[in-house]
CSV table of C-alpha atoms in Angstrom, one decimal:
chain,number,residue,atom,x,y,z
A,233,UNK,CA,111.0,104.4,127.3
A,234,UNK,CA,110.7,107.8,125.5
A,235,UNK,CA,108.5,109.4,123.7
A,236,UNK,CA,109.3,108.6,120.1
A,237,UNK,CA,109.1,104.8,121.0
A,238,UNK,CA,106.1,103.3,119.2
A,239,UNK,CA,103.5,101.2,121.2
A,240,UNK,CA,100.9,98.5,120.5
A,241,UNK,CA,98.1,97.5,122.7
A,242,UNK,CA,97.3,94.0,122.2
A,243,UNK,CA,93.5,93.6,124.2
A,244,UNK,CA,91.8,89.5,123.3
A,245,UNK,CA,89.1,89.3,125.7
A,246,UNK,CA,86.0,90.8,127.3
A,247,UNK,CA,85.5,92.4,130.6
A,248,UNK,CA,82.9,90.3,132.9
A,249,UNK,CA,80.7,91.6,135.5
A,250,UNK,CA,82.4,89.8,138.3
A,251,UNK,CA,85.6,90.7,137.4
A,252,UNK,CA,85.6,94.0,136.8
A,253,UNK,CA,84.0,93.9,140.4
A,254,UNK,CA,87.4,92.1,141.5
A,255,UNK,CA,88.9,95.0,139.4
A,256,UNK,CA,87.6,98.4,140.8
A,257,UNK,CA,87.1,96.3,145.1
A,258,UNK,CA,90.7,93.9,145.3
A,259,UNK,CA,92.9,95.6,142.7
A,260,UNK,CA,91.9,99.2,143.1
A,261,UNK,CA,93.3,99.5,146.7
A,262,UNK,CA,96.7,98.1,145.8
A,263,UNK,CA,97.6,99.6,142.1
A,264,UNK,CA,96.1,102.8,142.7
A,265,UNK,CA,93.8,105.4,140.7
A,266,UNK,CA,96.2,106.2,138.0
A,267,UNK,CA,97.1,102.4,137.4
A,268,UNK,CA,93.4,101.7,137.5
A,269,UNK,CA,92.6,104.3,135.0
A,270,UNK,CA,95.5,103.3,132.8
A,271,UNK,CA,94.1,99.7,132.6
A,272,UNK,CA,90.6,101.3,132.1
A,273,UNK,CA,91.6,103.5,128.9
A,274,UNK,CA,94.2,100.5,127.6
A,275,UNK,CA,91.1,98.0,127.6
A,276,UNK,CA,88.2,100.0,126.6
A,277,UNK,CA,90.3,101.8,123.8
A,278,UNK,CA,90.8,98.0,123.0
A,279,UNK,CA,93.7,96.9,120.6
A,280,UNK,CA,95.3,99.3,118.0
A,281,UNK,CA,95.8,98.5,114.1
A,282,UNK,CA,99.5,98.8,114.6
A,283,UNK,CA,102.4,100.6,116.2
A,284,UNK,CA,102.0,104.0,116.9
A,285,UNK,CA,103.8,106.9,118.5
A,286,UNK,CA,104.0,107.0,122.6
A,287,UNK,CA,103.7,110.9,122.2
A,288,UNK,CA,100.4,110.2,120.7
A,289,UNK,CA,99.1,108.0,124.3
A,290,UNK,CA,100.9,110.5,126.4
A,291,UNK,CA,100.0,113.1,125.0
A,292,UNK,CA,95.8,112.0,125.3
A,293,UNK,CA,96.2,110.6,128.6
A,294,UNK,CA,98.1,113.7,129.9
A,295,UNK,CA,100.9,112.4,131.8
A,296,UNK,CA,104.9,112.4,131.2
A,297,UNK,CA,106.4,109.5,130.0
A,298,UNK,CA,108.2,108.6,133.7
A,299,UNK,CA,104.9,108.4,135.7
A,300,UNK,CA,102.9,106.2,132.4
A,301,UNK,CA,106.3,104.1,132.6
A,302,UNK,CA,105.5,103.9,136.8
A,303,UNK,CA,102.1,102.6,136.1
A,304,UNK,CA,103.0,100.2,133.3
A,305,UNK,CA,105.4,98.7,136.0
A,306,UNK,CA,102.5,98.2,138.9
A,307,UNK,CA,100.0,96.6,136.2
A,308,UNK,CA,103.0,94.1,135.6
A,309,UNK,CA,103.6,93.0,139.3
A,310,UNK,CA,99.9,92.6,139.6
A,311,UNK,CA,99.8,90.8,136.7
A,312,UNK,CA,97.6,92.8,134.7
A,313,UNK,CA,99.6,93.7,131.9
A,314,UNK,CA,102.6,92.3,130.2
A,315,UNK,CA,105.4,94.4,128.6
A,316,UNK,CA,107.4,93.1,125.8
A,317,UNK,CA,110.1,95.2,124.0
A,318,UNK,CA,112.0,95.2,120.7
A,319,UNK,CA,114.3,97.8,120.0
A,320,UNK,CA,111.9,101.5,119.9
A,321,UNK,CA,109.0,99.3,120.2
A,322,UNK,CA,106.7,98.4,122.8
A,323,UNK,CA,104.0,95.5,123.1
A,324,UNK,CA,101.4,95.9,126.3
A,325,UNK,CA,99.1,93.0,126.1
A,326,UNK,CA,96.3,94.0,128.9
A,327,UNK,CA,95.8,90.7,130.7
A,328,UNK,CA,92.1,89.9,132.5
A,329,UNK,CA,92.3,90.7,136.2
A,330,UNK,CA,91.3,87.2,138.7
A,331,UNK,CA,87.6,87.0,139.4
A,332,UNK,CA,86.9,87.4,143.1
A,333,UNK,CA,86.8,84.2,144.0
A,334,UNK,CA,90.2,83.4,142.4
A,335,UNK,CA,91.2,86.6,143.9
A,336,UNK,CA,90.6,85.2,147.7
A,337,UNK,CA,92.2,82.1,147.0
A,338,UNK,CA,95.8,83.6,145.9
A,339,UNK,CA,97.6,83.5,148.8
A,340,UNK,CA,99.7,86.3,148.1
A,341,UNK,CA,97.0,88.7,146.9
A,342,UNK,CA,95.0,88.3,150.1
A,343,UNK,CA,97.4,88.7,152.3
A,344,UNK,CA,99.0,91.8,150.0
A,345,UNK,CA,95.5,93.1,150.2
A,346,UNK,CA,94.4,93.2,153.7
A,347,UNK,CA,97.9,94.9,154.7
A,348,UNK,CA,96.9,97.2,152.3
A,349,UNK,CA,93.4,97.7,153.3
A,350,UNK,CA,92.4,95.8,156.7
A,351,UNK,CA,91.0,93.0,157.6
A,352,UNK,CA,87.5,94.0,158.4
A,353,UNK,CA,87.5,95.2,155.1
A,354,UNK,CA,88.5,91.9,153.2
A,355,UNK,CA,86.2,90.1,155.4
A,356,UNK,CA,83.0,92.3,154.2
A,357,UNK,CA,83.9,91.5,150.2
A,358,UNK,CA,84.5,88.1,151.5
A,359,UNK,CA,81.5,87.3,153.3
A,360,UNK,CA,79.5,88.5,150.1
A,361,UNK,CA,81.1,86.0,148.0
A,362,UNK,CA,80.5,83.3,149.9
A,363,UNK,CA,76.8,84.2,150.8
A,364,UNK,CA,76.0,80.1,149.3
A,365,UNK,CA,77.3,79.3,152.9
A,366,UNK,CA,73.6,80.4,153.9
A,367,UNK,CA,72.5,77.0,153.3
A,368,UNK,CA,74.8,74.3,154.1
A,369,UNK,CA,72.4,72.7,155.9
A,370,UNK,CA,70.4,71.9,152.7
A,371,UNK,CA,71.3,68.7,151.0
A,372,UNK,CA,72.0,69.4,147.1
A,373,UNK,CA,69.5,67.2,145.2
A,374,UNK,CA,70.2,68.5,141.4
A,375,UNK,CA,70.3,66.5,138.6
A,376,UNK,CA,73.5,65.5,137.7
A,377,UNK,CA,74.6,65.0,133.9
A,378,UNK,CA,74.7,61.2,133.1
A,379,UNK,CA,78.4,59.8,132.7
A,380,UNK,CA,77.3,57.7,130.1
A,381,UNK,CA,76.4,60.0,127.8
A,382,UNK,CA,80.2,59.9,126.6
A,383,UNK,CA,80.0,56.3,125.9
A,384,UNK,CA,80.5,56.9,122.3
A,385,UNK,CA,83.1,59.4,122.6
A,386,UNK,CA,86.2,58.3,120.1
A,387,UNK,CA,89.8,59.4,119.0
A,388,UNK,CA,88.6,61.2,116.6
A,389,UNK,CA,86.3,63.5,118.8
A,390,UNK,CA,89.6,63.5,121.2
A,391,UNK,CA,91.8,65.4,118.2
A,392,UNK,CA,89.5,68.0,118.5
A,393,UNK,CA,90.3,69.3,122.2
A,394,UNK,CA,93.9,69.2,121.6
A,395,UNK,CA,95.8,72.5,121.2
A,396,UNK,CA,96.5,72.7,117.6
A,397,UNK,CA,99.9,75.0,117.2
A,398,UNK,CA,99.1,78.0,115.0
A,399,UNK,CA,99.7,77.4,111.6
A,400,UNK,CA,102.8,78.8,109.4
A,401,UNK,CA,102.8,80.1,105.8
A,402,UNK,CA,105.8,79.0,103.1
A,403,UNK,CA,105.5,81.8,100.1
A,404,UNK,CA,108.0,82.5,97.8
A,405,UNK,CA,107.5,85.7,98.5
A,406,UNK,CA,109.6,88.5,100.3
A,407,UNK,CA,106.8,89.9,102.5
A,408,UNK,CA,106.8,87.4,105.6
A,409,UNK,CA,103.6,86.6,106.3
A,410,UNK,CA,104.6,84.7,109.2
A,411,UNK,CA,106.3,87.5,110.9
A,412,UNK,CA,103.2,89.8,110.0
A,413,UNK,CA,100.8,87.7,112.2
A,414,UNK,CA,102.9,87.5,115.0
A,415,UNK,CA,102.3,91.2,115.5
A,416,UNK,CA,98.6,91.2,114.6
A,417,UNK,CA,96.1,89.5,117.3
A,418,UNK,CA,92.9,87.6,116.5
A,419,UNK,CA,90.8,90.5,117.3
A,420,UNK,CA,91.9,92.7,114.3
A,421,UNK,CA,92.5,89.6,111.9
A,422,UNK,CA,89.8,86.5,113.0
A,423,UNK,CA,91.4,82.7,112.7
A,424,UNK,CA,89.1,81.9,109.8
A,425,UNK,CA,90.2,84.5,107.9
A,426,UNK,CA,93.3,83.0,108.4
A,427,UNK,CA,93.5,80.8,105.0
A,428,UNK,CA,96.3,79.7,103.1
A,429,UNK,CA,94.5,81.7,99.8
A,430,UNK,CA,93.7,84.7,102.1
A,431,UNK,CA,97.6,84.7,103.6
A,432,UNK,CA,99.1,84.8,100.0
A,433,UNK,CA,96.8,87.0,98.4
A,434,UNK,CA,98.2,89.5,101.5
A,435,UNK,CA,101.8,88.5,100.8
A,436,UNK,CA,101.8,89.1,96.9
A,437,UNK,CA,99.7,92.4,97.0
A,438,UNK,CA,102.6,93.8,99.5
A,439,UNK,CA,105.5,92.3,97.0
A,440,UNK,CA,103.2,94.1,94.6
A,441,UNK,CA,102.8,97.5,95.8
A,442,UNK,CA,105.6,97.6,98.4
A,443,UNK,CA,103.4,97.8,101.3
A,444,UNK,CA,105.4,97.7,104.5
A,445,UNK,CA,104.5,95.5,107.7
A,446,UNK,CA,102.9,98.7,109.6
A,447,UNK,CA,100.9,99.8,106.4
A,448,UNK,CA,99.3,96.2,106.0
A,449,UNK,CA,98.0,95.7,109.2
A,450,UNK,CA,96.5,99.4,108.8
A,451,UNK,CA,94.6,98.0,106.1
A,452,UNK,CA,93.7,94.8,107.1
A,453,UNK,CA,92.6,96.6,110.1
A,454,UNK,CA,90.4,98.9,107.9
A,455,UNK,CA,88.7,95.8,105.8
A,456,UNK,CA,88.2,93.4,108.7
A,457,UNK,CA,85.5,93.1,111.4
A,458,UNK,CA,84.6,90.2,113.4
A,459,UNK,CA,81.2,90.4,112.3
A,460,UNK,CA,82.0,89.8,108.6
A,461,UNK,CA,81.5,86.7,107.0
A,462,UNK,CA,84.8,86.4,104.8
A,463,UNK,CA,88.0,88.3,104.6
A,464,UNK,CA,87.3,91.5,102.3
A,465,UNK,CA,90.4,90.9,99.9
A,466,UNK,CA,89.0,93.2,97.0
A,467,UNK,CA,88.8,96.5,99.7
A,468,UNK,CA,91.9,95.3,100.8
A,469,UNK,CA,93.4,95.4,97.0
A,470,UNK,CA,92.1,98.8,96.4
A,471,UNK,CA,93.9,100.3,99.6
A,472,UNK,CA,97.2,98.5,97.9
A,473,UNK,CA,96.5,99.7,94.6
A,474,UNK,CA,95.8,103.2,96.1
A,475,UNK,CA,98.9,103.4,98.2
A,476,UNK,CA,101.5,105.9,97.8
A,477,UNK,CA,105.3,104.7,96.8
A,478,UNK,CA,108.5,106.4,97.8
A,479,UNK,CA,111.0,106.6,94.6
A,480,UNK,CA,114.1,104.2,94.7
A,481,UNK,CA,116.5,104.4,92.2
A,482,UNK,CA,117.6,100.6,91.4
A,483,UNK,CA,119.6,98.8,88.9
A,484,UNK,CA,117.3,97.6,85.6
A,485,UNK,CA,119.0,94.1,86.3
A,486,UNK,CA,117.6,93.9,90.2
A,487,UNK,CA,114.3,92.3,89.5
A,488,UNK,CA,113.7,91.1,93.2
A,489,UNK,CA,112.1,93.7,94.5
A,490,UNK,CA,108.3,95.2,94.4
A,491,UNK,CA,106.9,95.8,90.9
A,492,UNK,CA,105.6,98.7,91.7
A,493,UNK,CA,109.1,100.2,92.8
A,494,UNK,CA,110.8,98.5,89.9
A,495,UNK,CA,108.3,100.3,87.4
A,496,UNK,CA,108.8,103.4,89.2
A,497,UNK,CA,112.7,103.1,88.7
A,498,UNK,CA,112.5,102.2,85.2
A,499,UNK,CA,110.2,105.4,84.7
A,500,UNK,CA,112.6,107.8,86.0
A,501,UNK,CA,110.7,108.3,89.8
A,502,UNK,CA,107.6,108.9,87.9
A,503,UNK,CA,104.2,107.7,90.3
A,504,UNK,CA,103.1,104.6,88.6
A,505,UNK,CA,99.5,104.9,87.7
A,506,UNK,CA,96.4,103.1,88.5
A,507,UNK,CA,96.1,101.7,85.6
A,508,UNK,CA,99.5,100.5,84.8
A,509,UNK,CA,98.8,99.5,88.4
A,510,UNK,CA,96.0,96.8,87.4
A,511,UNK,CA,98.6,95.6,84.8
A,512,UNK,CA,100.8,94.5,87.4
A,513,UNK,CA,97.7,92.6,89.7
A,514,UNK,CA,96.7,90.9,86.2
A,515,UNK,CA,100.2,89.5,85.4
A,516,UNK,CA,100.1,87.8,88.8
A,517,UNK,CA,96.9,86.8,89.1
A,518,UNK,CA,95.8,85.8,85.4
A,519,UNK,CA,98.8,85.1,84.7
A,520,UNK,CA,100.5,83.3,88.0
A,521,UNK,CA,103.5,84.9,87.3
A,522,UNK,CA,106.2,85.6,90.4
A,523,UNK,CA,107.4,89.1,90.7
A,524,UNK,CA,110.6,89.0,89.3
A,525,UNK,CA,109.4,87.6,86.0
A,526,UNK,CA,106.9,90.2,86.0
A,527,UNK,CA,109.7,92.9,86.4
A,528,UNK,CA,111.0,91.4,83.5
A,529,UNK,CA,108.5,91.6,81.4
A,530,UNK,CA,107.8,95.1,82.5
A,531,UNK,CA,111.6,96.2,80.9
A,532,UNK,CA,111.2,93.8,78.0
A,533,UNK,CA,108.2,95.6,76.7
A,534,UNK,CA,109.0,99.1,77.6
A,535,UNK,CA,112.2,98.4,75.3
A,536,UNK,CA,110.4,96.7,72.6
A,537,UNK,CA,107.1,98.8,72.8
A,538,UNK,CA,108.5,102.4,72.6
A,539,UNK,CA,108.2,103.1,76.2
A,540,UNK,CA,104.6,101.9,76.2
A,541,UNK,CA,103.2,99.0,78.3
A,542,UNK,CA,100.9,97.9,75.1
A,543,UNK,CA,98.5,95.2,76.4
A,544,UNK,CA,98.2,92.6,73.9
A,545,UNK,CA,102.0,92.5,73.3
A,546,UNK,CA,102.7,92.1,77.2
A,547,UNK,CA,99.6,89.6,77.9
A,548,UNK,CA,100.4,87.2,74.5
A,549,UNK,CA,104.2,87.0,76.1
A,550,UNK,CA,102.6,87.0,79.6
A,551,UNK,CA,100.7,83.8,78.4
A,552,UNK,CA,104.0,82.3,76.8
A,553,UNK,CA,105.7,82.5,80.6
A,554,UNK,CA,103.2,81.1,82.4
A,555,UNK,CA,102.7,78.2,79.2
A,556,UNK,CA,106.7,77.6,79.5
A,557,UNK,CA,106.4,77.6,83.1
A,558,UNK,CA,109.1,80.2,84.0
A,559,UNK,CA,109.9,81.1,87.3
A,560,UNK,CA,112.9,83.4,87.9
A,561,UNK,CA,114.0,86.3,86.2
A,562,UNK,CA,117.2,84.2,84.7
A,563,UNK,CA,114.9,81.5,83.1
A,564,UNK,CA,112.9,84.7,81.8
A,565,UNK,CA,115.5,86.7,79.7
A,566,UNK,CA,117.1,83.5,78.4
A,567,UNK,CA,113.2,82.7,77.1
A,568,UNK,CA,112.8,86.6,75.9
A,569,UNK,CA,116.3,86.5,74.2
A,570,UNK,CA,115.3,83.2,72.0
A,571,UNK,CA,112.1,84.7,71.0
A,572,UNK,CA,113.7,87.7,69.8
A,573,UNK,CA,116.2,85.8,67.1
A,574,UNK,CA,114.7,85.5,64.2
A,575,UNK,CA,113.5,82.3,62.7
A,576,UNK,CA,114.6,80.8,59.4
A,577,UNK,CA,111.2,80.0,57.2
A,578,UNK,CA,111.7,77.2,54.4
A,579,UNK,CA,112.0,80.4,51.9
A,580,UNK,CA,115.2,81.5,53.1
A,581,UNK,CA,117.1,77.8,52.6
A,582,UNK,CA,117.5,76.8,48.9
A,583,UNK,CA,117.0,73.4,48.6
A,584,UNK,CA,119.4,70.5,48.1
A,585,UNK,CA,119.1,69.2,44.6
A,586,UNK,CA,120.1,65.1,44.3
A,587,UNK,CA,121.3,64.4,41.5
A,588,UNK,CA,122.2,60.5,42.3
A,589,UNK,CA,119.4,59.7,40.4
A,590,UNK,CA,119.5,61.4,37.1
A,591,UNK,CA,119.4,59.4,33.9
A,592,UNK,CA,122.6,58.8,31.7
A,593,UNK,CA,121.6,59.7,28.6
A,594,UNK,CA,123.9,59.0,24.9
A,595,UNK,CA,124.6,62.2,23.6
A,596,UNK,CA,122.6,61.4,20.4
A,597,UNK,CA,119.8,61.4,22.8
A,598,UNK,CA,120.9,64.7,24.6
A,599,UNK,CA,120.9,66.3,20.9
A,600,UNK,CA,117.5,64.6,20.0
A,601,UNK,CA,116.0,66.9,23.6
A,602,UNK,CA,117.9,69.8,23.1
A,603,UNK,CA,116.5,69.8,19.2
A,604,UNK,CA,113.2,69.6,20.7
A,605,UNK,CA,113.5,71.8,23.1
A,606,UNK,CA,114.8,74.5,20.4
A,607,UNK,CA,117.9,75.0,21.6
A,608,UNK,CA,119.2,73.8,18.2
């Protein structure tokens, strides 16, 4: 490790009484102070919205990186925290320490402990676990739960026990959602906020705005609580509307990319504003159009609308996409292209005059109509 590495604390449970007992009076002795208050700050800090920088941790815990990498490596043998690496980034998931009676019964531990400690030691933690044995001589009389109570237990009730495997996302879309979950636990981001309509909206406001993987769990982190009742998807817009873009020069033809960025090319590096912004959410969401047909539309109007994203000529054509069902940027411009050839109306085509069926007339009758017609 060093100290521009970027950490997460991953933290999914809470601390009971009798294990924290089984903390501070078995795993005290044999990781240590530090260790100990390492594993106190990681769980009580809790989890963190995303990765951050190491500096940042050492730095508040005062210690150099070597003796925090020591400590990290004693709360893994004893099985109270797990490590997991990726390139400049770490993952310490802080795992819940054995209650005492769980403690006594690892063979290793035990034995680990009272070479570390002594024996007259274990034996007084011991003997206060098992105080119960005060009364073997008493016959248990209690009520026992009826086995028959289950009798109408079916296959149906069974399904529900089973471990169901966590559910995966397919968006067109080029933010993976499925890859941004993997990195964010159940504490900062609740399972029932976890719908399919709640998942895309997340995915389409980053292709949006161009809001990275680090960015959108900072503001999911910001909008969620466990104690709210549905997933806060208008805060979470704002924060994406408000977010700041860094300028990208791009080819006008690239249209798979953020709309935001795209815009921001077209405009010459210029910030997009909040209300050309909105423009871009209402394409998508009134209009169900995919990014890169939005991009399309962005150019076609700026060309055709002296630099000016004029509503009511982008949201009639909007309408006409979405109508003809186009999906890519090719079937786009191929629809934008016929729309600009003009049309032939029935006063630009003369029409064919048949003359099949004229009469044949003698010429003393074609004299008798041109006399009356004056033209003799």
């Amino acid at each position: 490790m060093i100290g521009n590495d970027y950490y997460k604390v991953d933290v999914n449970f809470e601390l009971a009484n009798d294990r924290l007992r089984s903390l501070v009076l078995f795993y005290g002795p044999l990781i240590g102070n530090d260790a100990l208050a390492l594993y106190e700050y990681l769980l009580i800090n809790g989890s963190t919205a995303g990765f951050e920088r190491l500096n940042d941790l050492l730095n508040t815990l005062n210690i150099s990186v070597d003796a925090f990498e020591k400590q990290c490596e004693k709360l893994n043998e004893y099985r109270l925290l797990r490590t997991l690496n990726r390139d400049d980034r770490y993952v310490f998931i802080v795992m819940e320490p054995l209650s005492m009676k769980q403690f006594i019964k690892d063979d290793i531990l035990v034995r680990d402990f009272i070479l570390r400690t002594s024996g007259a030691r274990y034996q007084k933690i011991a003997s206060e676990i098992y105080e119960e044995n005060r009364y073997l001589d008493f016959v248990d009389i209690s009520k026992q739960l009826p086995v028959d109570n289950l009798n109408d237990w079916s296959a149906d009730d069974e399904s529900y026990l089973k471990t169901r495997k966590k559910k995966t996302y397919d968006f067109n879309t080029r933010f993976d959602i499925n890859r941004f979950l993997k990195d964010i636990s159940t504490t900062m981001l609740p399972s029932r906020f976890r719908s399919e309509e709640n998942m895309k909206e997340v995915a389409l406001l980053a292709d949006l705005y161009n809001i990275s993987y680090d960015s959108m769990r900072t503001y999911v982190a910001r909008t969620t609580n466990s104690s709210m009742e549905q997933f806060d998807l208008k805060g979470l817009k704002d924060l994406c509307l408000s977010s700041q873009s860094s300028y990208q020069k791009i080819g006008e033809d690239e249209y798979d990319m953020p709309s935001i960025t795209y815009l921001m090319s077209l405009q010459d590096g210029k910030d997009v504003t909040r209300y050309d912004r909105q423009i871009i959410y209402n394409l998508a969401h009134d209009y169900n159009l995919n990014v890169p047909v939005i991009n399309v539309l962005l150019k076609h109007t700026l060309d055709n609308c002296d630099n000016r994203l004029y509503e009511k000529y982008l949201y009639g054509i909007a309408a006409d996409l979405h109508r003809n069902d186009i999906k890519t940027a090719e079937e786009a411009i191929k629809f934008l292209s016929r729309e600009r050839q003009p049309k032939k109306t029935s006063a630009d085509a003369l029409p064919k005059y048949d003359s099949s069926r004229n009469a044949i007339l003698s010429k003393d009758e074609e004299e008798e109509i041109l006399r009356l017609m004056g033209k003799k």
